[in-house]
Coordinates of C-alpha atoms in Angstrom, one line a residue:
X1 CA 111.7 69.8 67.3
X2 CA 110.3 66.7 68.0
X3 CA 106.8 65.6 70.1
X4 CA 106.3 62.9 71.2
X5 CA 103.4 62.0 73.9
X6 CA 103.0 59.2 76.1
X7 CA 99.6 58.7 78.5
X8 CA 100.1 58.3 82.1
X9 CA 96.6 58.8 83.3
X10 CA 96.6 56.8 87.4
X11 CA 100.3 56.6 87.6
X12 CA 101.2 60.2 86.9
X13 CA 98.6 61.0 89.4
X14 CA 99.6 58.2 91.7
X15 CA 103.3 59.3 91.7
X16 CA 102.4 63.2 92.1
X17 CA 100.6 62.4 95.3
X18 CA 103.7 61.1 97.4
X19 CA 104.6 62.9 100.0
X20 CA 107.8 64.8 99.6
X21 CA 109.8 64.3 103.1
X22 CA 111.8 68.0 102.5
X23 CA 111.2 70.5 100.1
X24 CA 112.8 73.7 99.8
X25 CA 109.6 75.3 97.1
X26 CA 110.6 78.9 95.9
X27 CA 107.5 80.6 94.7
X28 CA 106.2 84.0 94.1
X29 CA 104.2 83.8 97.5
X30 CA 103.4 81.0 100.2
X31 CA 100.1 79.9 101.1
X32 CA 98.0 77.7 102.6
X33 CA 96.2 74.2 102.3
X34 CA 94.8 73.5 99.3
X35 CA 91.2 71.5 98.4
X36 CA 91.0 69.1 95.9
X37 CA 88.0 69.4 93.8
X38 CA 89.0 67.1 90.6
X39 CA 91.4 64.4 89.0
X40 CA 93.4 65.3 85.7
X41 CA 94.7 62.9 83.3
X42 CA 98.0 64.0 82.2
X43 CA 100.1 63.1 79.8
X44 CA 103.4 63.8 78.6
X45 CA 104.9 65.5 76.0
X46 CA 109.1 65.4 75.4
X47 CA 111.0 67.3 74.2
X48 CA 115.0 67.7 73.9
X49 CA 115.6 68.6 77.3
X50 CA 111.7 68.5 79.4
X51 CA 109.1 65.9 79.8
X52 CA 105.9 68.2 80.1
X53 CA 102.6 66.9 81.8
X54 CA 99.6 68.0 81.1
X55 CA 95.9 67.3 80.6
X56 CA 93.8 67.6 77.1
X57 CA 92.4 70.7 78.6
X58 CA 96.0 72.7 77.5
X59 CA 96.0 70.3 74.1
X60 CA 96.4 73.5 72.1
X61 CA 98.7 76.2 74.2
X62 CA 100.7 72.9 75.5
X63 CA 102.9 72.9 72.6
X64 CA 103.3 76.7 73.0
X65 CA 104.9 76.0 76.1
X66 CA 107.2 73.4 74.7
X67 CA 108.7 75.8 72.7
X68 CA 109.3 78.8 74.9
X69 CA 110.8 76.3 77.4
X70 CA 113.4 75.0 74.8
X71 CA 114.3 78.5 74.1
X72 CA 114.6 79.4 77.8
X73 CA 116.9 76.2 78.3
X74 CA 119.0 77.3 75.2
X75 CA 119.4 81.0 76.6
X76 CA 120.1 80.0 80.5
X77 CA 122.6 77.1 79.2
X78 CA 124.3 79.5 77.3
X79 CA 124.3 82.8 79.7
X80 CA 125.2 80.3 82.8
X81 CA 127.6 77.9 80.8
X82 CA 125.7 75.3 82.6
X83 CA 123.5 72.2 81.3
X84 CA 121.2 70.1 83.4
X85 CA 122.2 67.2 85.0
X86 CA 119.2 65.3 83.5
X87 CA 115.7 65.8 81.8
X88 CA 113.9 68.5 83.2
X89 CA 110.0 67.9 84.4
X90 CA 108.1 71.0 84.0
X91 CA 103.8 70.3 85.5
X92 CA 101.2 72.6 83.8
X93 CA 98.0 73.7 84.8
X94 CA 95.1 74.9 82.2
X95 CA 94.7 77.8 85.2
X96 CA 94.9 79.4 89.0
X97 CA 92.1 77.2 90.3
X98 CA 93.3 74.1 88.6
X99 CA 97.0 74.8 89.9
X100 CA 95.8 75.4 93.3
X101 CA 94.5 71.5 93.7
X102 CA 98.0 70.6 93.0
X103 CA 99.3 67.6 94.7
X104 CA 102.9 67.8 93.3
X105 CA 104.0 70.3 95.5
X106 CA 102.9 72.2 98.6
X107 CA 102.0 76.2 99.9
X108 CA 100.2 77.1 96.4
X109 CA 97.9 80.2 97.5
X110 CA 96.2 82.8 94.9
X111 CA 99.3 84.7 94.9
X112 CA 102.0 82.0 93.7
X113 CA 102.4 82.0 90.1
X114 CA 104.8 79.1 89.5
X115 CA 107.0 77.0 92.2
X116 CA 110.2 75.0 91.9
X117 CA 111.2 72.1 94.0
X118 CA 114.6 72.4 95.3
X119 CA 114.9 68.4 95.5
X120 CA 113.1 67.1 92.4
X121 CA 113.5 69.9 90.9
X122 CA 110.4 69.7 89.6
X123 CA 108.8 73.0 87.7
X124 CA 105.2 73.5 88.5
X125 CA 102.7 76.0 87.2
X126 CA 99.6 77.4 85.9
X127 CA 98.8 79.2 82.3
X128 CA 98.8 82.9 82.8
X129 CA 96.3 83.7 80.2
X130 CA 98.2 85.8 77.9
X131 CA 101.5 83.8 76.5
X132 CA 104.1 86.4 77.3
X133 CA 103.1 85.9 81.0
X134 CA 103.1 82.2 80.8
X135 CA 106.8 82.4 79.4
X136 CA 108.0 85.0 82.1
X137 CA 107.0 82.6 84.7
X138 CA 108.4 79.3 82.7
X139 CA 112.0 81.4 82.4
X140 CA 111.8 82.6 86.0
X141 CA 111.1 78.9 87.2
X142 CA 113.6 77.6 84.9
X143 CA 116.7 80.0 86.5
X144 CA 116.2 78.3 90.2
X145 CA 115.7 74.9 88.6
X146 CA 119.6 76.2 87.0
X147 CA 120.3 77.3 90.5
X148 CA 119.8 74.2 92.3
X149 CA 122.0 72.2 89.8
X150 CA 124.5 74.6 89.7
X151 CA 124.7 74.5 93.3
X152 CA 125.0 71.2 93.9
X153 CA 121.5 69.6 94.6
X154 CA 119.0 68.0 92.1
X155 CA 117.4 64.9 90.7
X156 CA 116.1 63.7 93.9
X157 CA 119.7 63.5 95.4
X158 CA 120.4 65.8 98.7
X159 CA 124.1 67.2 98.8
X160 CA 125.6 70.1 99.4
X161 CA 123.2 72.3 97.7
X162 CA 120.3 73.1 99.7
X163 CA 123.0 74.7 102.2
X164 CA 124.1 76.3 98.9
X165 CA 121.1 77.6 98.3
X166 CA 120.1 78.6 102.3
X167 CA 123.2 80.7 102.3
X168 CA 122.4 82.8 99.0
X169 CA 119.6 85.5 100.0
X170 CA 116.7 85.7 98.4
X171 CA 117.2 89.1 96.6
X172 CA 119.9 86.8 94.7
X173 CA 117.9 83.8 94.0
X174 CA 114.5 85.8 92.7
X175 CA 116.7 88.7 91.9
X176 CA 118.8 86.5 89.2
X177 CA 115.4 84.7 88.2
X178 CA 113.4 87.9 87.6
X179 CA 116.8 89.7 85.8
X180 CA 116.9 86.7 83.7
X181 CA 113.7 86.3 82.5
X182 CA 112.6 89.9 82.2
X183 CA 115.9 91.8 81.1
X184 CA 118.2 94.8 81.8
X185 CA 115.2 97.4 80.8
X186 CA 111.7 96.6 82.9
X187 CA 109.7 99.4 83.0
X188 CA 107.6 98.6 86.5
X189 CA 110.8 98.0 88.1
X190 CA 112.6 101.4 87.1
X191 CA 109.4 103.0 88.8
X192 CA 109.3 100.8 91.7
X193 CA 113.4 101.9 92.2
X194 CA 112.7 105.0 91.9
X195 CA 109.9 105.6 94.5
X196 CA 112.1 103.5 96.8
X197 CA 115.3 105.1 96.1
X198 CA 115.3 108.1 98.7
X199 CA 115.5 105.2 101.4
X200 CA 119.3 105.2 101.9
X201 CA 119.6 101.6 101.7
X202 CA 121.9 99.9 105.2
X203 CA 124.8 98.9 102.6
X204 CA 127.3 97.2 105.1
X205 CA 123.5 94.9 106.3
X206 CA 121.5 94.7 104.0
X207 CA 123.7 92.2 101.7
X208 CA 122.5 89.0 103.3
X209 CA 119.3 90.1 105.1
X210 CA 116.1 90.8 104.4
X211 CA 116.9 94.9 103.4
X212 CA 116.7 94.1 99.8
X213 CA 113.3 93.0 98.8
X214 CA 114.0 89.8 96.7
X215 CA 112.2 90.5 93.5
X216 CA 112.8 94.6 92.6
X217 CA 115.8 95.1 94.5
X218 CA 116.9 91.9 93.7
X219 CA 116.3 92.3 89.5
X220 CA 117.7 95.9 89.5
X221 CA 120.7 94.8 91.4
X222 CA 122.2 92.4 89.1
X223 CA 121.2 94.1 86.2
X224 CA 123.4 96.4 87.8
X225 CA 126.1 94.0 88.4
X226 CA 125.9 92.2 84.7
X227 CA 125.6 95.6 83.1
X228 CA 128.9 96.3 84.6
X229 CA 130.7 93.1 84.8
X230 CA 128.8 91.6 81.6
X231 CA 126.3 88.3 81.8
X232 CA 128.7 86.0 82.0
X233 CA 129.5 87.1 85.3
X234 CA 126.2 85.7 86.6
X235 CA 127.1 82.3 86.2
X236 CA 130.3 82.7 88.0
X237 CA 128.8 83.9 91.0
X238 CA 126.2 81.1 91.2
X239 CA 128.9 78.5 90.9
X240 CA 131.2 80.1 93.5
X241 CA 128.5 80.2 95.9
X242 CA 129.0 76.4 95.7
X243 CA 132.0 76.5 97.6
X244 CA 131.7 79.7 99.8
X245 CA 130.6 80.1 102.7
X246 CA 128.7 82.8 102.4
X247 CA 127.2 84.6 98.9
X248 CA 128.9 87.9 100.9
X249 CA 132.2 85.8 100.2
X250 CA 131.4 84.6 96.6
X251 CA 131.3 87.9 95.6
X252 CA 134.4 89.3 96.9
X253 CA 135.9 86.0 95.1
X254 CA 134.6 87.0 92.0
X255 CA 133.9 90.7 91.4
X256 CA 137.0 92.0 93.7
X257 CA 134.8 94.1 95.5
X258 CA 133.3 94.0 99.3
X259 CA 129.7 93.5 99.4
X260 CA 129.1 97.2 100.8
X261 CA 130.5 98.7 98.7
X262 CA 128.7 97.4 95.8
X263 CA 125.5 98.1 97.4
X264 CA 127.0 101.5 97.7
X265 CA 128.2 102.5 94.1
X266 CA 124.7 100.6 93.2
X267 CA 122.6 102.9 94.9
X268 CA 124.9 106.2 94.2
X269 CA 124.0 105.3 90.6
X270 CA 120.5 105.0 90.9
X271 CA 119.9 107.8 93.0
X272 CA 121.7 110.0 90.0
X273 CA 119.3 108.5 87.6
X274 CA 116.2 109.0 89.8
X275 CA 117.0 112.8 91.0
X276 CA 115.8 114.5 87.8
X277 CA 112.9 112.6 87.7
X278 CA 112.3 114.0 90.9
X279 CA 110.9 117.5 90.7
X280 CA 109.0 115.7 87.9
X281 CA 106.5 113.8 89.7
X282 CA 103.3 114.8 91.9
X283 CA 102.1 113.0 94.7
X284 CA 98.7 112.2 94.4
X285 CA 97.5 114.9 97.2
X286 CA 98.9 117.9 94.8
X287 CA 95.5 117.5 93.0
X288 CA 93.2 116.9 96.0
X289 CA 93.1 113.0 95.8
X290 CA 92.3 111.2 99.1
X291 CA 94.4 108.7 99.9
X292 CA 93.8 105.1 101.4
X293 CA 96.1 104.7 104.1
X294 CA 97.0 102.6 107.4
X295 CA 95.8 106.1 109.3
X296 CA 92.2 105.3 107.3
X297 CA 91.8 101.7 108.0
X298 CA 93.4 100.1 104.7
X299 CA 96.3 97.7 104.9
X300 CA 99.4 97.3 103.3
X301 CA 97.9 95.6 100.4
X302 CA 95.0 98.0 98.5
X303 CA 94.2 96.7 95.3
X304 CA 91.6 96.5 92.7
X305 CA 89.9 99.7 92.4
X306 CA 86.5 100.4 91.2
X307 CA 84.5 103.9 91.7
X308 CA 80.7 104.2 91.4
X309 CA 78.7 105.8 88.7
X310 CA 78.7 108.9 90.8
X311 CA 82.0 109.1 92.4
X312 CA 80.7 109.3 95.9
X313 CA 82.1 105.4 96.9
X314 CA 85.2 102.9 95.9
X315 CA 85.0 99.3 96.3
X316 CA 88.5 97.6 96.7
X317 CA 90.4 94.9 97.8
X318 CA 92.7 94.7 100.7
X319 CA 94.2 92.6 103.5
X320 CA 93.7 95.2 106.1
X321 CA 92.2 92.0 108.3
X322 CA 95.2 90.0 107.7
X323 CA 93.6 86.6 107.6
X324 CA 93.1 87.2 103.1
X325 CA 92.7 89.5 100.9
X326 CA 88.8 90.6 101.1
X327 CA 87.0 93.2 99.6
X328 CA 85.6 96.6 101.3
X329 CA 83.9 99.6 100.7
X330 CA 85.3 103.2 101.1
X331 CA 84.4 107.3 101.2
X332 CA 85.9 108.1 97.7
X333 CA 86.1 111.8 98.4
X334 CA 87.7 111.6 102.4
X335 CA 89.4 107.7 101.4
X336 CA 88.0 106.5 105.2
X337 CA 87.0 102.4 104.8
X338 CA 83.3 102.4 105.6
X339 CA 83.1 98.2 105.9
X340 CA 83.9 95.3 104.4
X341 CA 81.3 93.8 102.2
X342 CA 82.8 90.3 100.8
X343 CA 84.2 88.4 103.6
X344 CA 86.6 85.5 102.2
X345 CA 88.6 84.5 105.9
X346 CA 85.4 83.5 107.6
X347 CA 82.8 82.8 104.8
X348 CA 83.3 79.7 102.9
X349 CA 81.4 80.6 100.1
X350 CA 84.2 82.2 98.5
X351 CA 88.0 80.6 98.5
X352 CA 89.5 83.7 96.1
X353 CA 88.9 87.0 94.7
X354 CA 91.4 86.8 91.5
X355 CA 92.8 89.9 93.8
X356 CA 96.4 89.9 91.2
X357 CA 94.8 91.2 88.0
X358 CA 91.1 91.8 88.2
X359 CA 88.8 93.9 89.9
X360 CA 85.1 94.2 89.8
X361 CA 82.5 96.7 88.2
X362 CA 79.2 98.6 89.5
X363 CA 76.4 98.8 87.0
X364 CA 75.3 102.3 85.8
X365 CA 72.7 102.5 88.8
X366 CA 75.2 102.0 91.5
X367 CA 73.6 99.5 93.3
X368 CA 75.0 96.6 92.1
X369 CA 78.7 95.3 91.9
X370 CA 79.9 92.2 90.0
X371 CA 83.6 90.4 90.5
X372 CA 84.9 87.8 89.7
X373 CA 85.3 84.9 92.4
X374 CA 86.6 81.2 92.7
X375 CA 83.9 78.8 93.9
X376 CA 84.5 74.7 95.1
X377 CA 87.5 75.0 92.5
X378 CA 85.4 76.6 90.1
X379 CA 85.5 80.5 88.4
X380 CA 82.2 82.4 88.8
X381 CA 80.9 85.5 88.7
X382 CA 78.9 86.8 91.6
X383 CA 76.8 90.6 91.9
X384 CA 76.4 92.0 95.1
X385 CA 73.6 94.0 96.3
X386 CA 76.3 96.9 97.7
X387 CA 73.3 98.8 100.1
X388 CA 72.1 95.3 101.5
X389 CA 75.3 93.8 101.6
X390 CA 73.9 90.3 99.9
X391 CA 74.7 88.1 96.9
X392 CA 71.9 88.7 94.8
X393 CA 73.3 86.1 91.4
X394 CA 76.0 83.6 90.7
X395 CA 76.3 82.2 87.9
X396 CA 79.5 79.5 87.7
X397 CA 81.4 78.4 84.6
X398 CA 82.7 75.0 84.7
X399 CA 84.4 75.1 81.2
X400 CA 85.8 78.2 82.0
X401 CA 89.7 77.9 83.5
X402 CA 89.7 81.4 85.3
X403 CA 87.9 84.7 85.0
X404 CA 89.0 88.0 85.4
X405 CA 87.9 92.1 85.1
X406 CA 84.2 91.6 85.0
X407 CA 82.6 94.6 83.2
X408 CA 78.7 95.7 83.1
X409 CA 77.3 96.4 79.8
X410 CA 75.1 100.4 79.9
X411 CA 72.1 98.5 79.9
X412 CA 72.6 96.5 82.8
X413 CA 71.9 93.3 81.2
X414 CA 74.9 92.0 80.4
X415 CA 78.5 91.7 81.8
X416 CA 81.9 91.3 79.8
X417 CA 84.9 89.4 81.1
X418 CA 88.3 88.5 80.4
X419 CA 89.1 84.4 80.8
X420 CA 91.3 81.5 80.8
X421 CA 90.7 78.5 78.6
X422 CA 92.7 76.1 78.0
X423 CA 95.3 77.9 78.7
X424 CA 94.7 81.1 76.6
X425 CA 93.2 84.4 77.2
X426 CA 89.7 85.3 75.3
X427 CA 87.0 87.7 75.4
X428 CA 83.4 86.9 76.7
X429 CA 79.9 88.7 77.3
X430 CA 77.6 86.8 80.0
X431 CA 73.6 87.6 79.5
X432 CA 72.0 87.8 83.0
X433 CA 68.6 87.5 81.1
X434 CA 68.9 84.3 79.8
X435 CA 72.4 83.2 81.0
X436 CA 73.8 82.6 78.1
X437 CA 77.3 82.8 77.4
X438 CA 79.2 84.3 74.3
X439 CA 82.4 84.1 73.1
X440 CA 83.8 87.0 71.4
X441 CA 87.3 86.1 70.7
X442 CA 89.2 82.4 70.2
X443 CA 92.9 82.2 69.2
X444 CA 96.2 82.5 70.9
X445 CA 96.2 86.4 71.9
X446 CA 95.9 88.1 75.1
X447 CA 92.8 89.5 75.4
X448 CA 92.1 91.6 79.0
X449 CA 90.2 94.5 80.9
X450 CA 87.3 94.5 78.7
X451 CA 85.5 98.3 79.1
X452 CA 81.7 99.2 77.1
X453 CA 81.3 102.4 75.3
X454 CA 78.8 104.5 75.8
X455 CA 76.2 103.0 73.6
X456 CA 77.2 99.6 74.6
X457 CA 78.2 99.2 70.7
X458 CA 82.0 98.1 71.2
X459 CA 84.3 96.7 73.8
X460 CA 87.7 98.2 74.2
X461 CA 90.2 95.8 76.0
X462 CA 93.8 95.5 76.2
X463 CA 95.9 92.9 74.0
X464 CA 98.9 91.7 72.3
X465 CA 97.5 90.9 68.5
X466 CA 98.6 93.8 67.0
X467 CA 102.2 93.7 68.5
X468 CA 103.0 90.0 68.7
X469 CA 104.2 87.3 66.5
X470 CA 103.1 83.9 67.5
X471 CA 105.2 82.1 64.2
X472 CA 108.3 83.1 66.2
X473 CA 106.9 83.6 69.3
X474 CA 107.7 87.1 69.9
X475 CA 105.8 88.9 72.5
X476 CA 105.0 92.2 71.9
X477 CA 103.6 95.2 74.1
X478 CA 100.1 95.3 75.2
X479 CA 98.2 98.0 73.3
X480 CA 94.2 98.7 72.6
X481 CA 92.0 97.4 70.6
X482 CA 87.9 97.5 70.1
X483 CA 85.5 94.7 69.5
X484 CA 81.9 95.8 67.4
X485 CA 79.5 93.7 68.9
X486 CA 77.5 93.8 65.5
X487 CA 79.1 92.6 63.3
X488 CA 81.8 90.6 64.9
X489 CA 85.2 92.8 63.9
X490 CA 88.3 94.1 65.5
X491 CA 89.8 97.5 65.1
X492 CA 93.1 98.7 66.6
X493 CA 93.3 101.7 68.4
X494 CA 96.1 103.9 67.4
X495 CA 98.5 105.6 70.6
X496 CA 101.5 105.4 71.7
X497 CA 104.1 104.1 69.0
X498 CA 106.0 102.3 72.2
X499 CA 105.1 101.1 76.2
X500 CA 102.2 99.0 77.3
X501 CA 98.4 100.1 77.5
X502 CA 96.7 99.4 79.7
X503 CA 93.1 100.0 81.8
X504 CA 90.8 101.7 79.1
X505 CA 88.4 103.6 80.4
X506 CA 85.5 105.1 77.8
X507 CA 85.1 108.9 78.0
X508 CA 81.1 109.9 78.6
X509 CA 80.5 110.8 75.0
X510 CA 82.2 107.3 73.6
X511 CA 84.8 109.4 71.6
X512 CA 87.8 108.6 73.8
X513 CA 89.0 106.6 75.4
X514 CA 91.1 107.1 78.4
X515 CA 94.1 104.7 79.3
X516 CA 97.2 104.1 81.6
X517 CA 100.8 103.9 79.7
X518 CA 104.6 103.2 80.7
X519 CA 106.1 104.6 77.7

């Protein structure tokens, strides 16, 4: 494959700042306004089918995204018998807070991980750290920009496909885009089926409402429907939504089946393969655990977890306030929310929490709690004084892209965390002493959740280097590993022989080390 790179500098950023008159964005979550805190000179880099933009910052994981998005194109081509109408522009961003300054497209909050524009079809998004995230998202964008010029609508020209796209729900759009890009088999999604699947699902409404929820109803549904009907099948549906009128009626064109009763024979199926599971698994209050509900004063959203030293409180994030997703402080033994102790909606000191895969840590004493934070566009790390309910250091990292699980160190002097640069995911230890910042890791491996034995020796933390091959880009499952702090090396941790693992957690005598598992 060829690269070739051509500067832009002003008019890339000239052109990105135009105001698009209608734009139909389809993103993991909408947001709000952004701030703009910086310029970026982009460039480009083309390949066969994409001209790619991005800034020296991503120099190095840049051309790792070249190639995952040439092998996406080759596998959607093929499984939708569909090309693009014309070059395809796909926008990077070195990370989150870089993304969320974005002028190319609009409703970019913490939450959205990529966005495509159903006019220009234009593919915008940030590095996720680890590669294998960064390519989920890139193949999931990729299947809507597919969708839009399948159904009619693309390259800056409106016709008949952003009524093509209003009438397919979203459980088909995100659905298709998650099955897609994540496969037949997805572990999270099995579970999240099968906690759902005693709701007997409105078959003869659900179809083309909001019943289904667009992502895990969505992705088990046609992996359903292509398991039975083959892949092919999938881009037959998309093209006949063209010229139906409703997706309802595209599917009774193509499968020969009513759209309840699909939804029927779907759910019949996965309530067979969920029942003897069933007597299997304990709710958390068989063994006494207090749980954080709407009754207690939580919200819908409780995230982030983190219990102090002596089990008495839990700090956690949640968006029980509705106005963001802020951070509170709760009874760990009865699970009532005692206050809330970082207050995003109303306090401009903070824009962000990194609420989707972080949380924060108390030091050893219980008196302090550091997380991770975004601050004027930039990552930081801030400790709060949890008694007094004040910030009492901030330290901010301008040539860091985005930080994430903060973690003390026994002796309450230093802090590890996992974070972005340039794209990648690394390892670092902050000294609160003399602020001084080290870099344990450097290469193009996930490294995340970093968690100090005992003796504050080693660093156990989750990543793809023993399981991955970045030659041929194969993304392999996250596993454990430990960094020695003396002398520099890394030593796997032997487990499970299949699954992810994730979340290590030291036992008290630095022996074990406790972890969570889908295998």
């Amino acid at each position: 494959m060829r690269f070739v790179r051509a500067t832009l500098a002003a008019l890339l950023l000239t052109g990105l700042s135009q105001a698009v008159p209608f734009e139909v964005a389809l993103a993991q979550y909408f947001g709000q306004n952004k701030v703009q805190y910086e310029g970026f000179d982009f460039e480009v880099l083309k390949t066969e089918h994409f001209d790619i933009h991005y800034y020296p910052e991503e120099e190095q994981a840049v051309e790792y995204a070249a190639l995952m998005a040439e092998r996406w194109y080759a596998r959607l081509s093929r499984v939708l018998d569909h090309k693009l109408t014309n070059r395809q522009t796909l926008i990077l961003y070195a990370a989150h807070p870089h993304f969320r300054q974005t002028n190319a497209i609009t409703g970019v909050d913490e939450g959205t991980q990529g966005v495509t524009e159903a006019l220009k079809r234009r593919i915008v998004l940030p590095f996720l750290g680890p590669l294998a995230e960064t390519d989920h998202v890139i193949g999931h964008e990729l299947v809507h920009a597919f969708q839009f010029d399948i159904t009619g609508q693309g390259g800056g020209v409106l016709i008949s496909g952003v009524a093509g796209a209003l009438r397919m729900p979203l459980w088909f759009i995100e659905g298709m885009a998650e099955y897609l890009s994540v496969g037949y088999v997805d572990p999270e999604t099995a579970m999240w089926m099968r906690a759902r699947v005693a709701e007997n699902l409105p078959a003869d409404k659900a179809f083309n409402s909001r019943g289904l929820h667009p992502y895990q109803h969505g992705q088990a549904l046609w992996a359903y429907i292509a398991g039975r009907w083959g892949d092919e099948v999938v881009g037959r549906l998309l093209k006949a939504v063209r010229t139906s009128p409703s997706a309802g009626q595209a599917f009774r064109r193509v499968l020969r089946i009513a759209p309840e009763q699909l939804l029927q024979q779907w759910y019949e199926e996965m309530l067979a393969a969920a029942e003897p599971l069933m007597d299997q698994t304990e709710q958390p209050e068989a063994y006494g655990i207090p749980v954080l509900t709407k009754s207690g004063g939580s919200g819908a959203y409780n995230i982030g977890p983190a219990l102090s030293p002596n089990g008495e409180e839990i700090v956690f994030l949640s968006e029980k306030d509705l106005f963001a997703i802020e951070m509170f402080l709760a009874n760990a033994k009865t699970g009532q929310v005692q206050r809330k102790i970082v207050k995003t909606a109303v306090d401009p000191h903070f824009e962000g929490l990194q609420f989707i895969n972080s949380a924060g840590s108390w030091d050893l004493s219980g008196r302090r709690f550091a997380f991770a934070a975004i601050k004027s566009g930039q990552p930081a790390i801030s400790i709060l004084d949890v008694s007094a309910g004040d910030i009492v250091h901030e330290q901010v990292f301008r040539h860091i892209g985005e930080i994430f699980s903060p973690a003390w160190a026994p002796d309450g002097k230093r802090i590890a965390f996992s974070a972005i640069v340039g794209g990648l995911s690394d390892l670092y230890v902050y000294n609160l002493e003399n602020r001084r910042l080290r870099r344990l890791t450097n290469d193009q491996y996930g490294d995340m959740q970093p968690a100090w034995s005992p003796d504050g020796k080693r660093i156990a933390f989750v990543t793809d280097r023993f399981t991955s091959g970045t030659a041929s880009l194969r993304h392999g499952a996250y596993t454990l590993g430990y960094y020695e702090l003396e002398t520099g090396a890394i030593r796997e941790v032997n487990a499970f022989d299949r699954g992810k693992h994730i979340n290590p957690q030291w036992s008290p005598d630095g022996n074990s080390l406790y972890f969570i598992s889908d295998q």
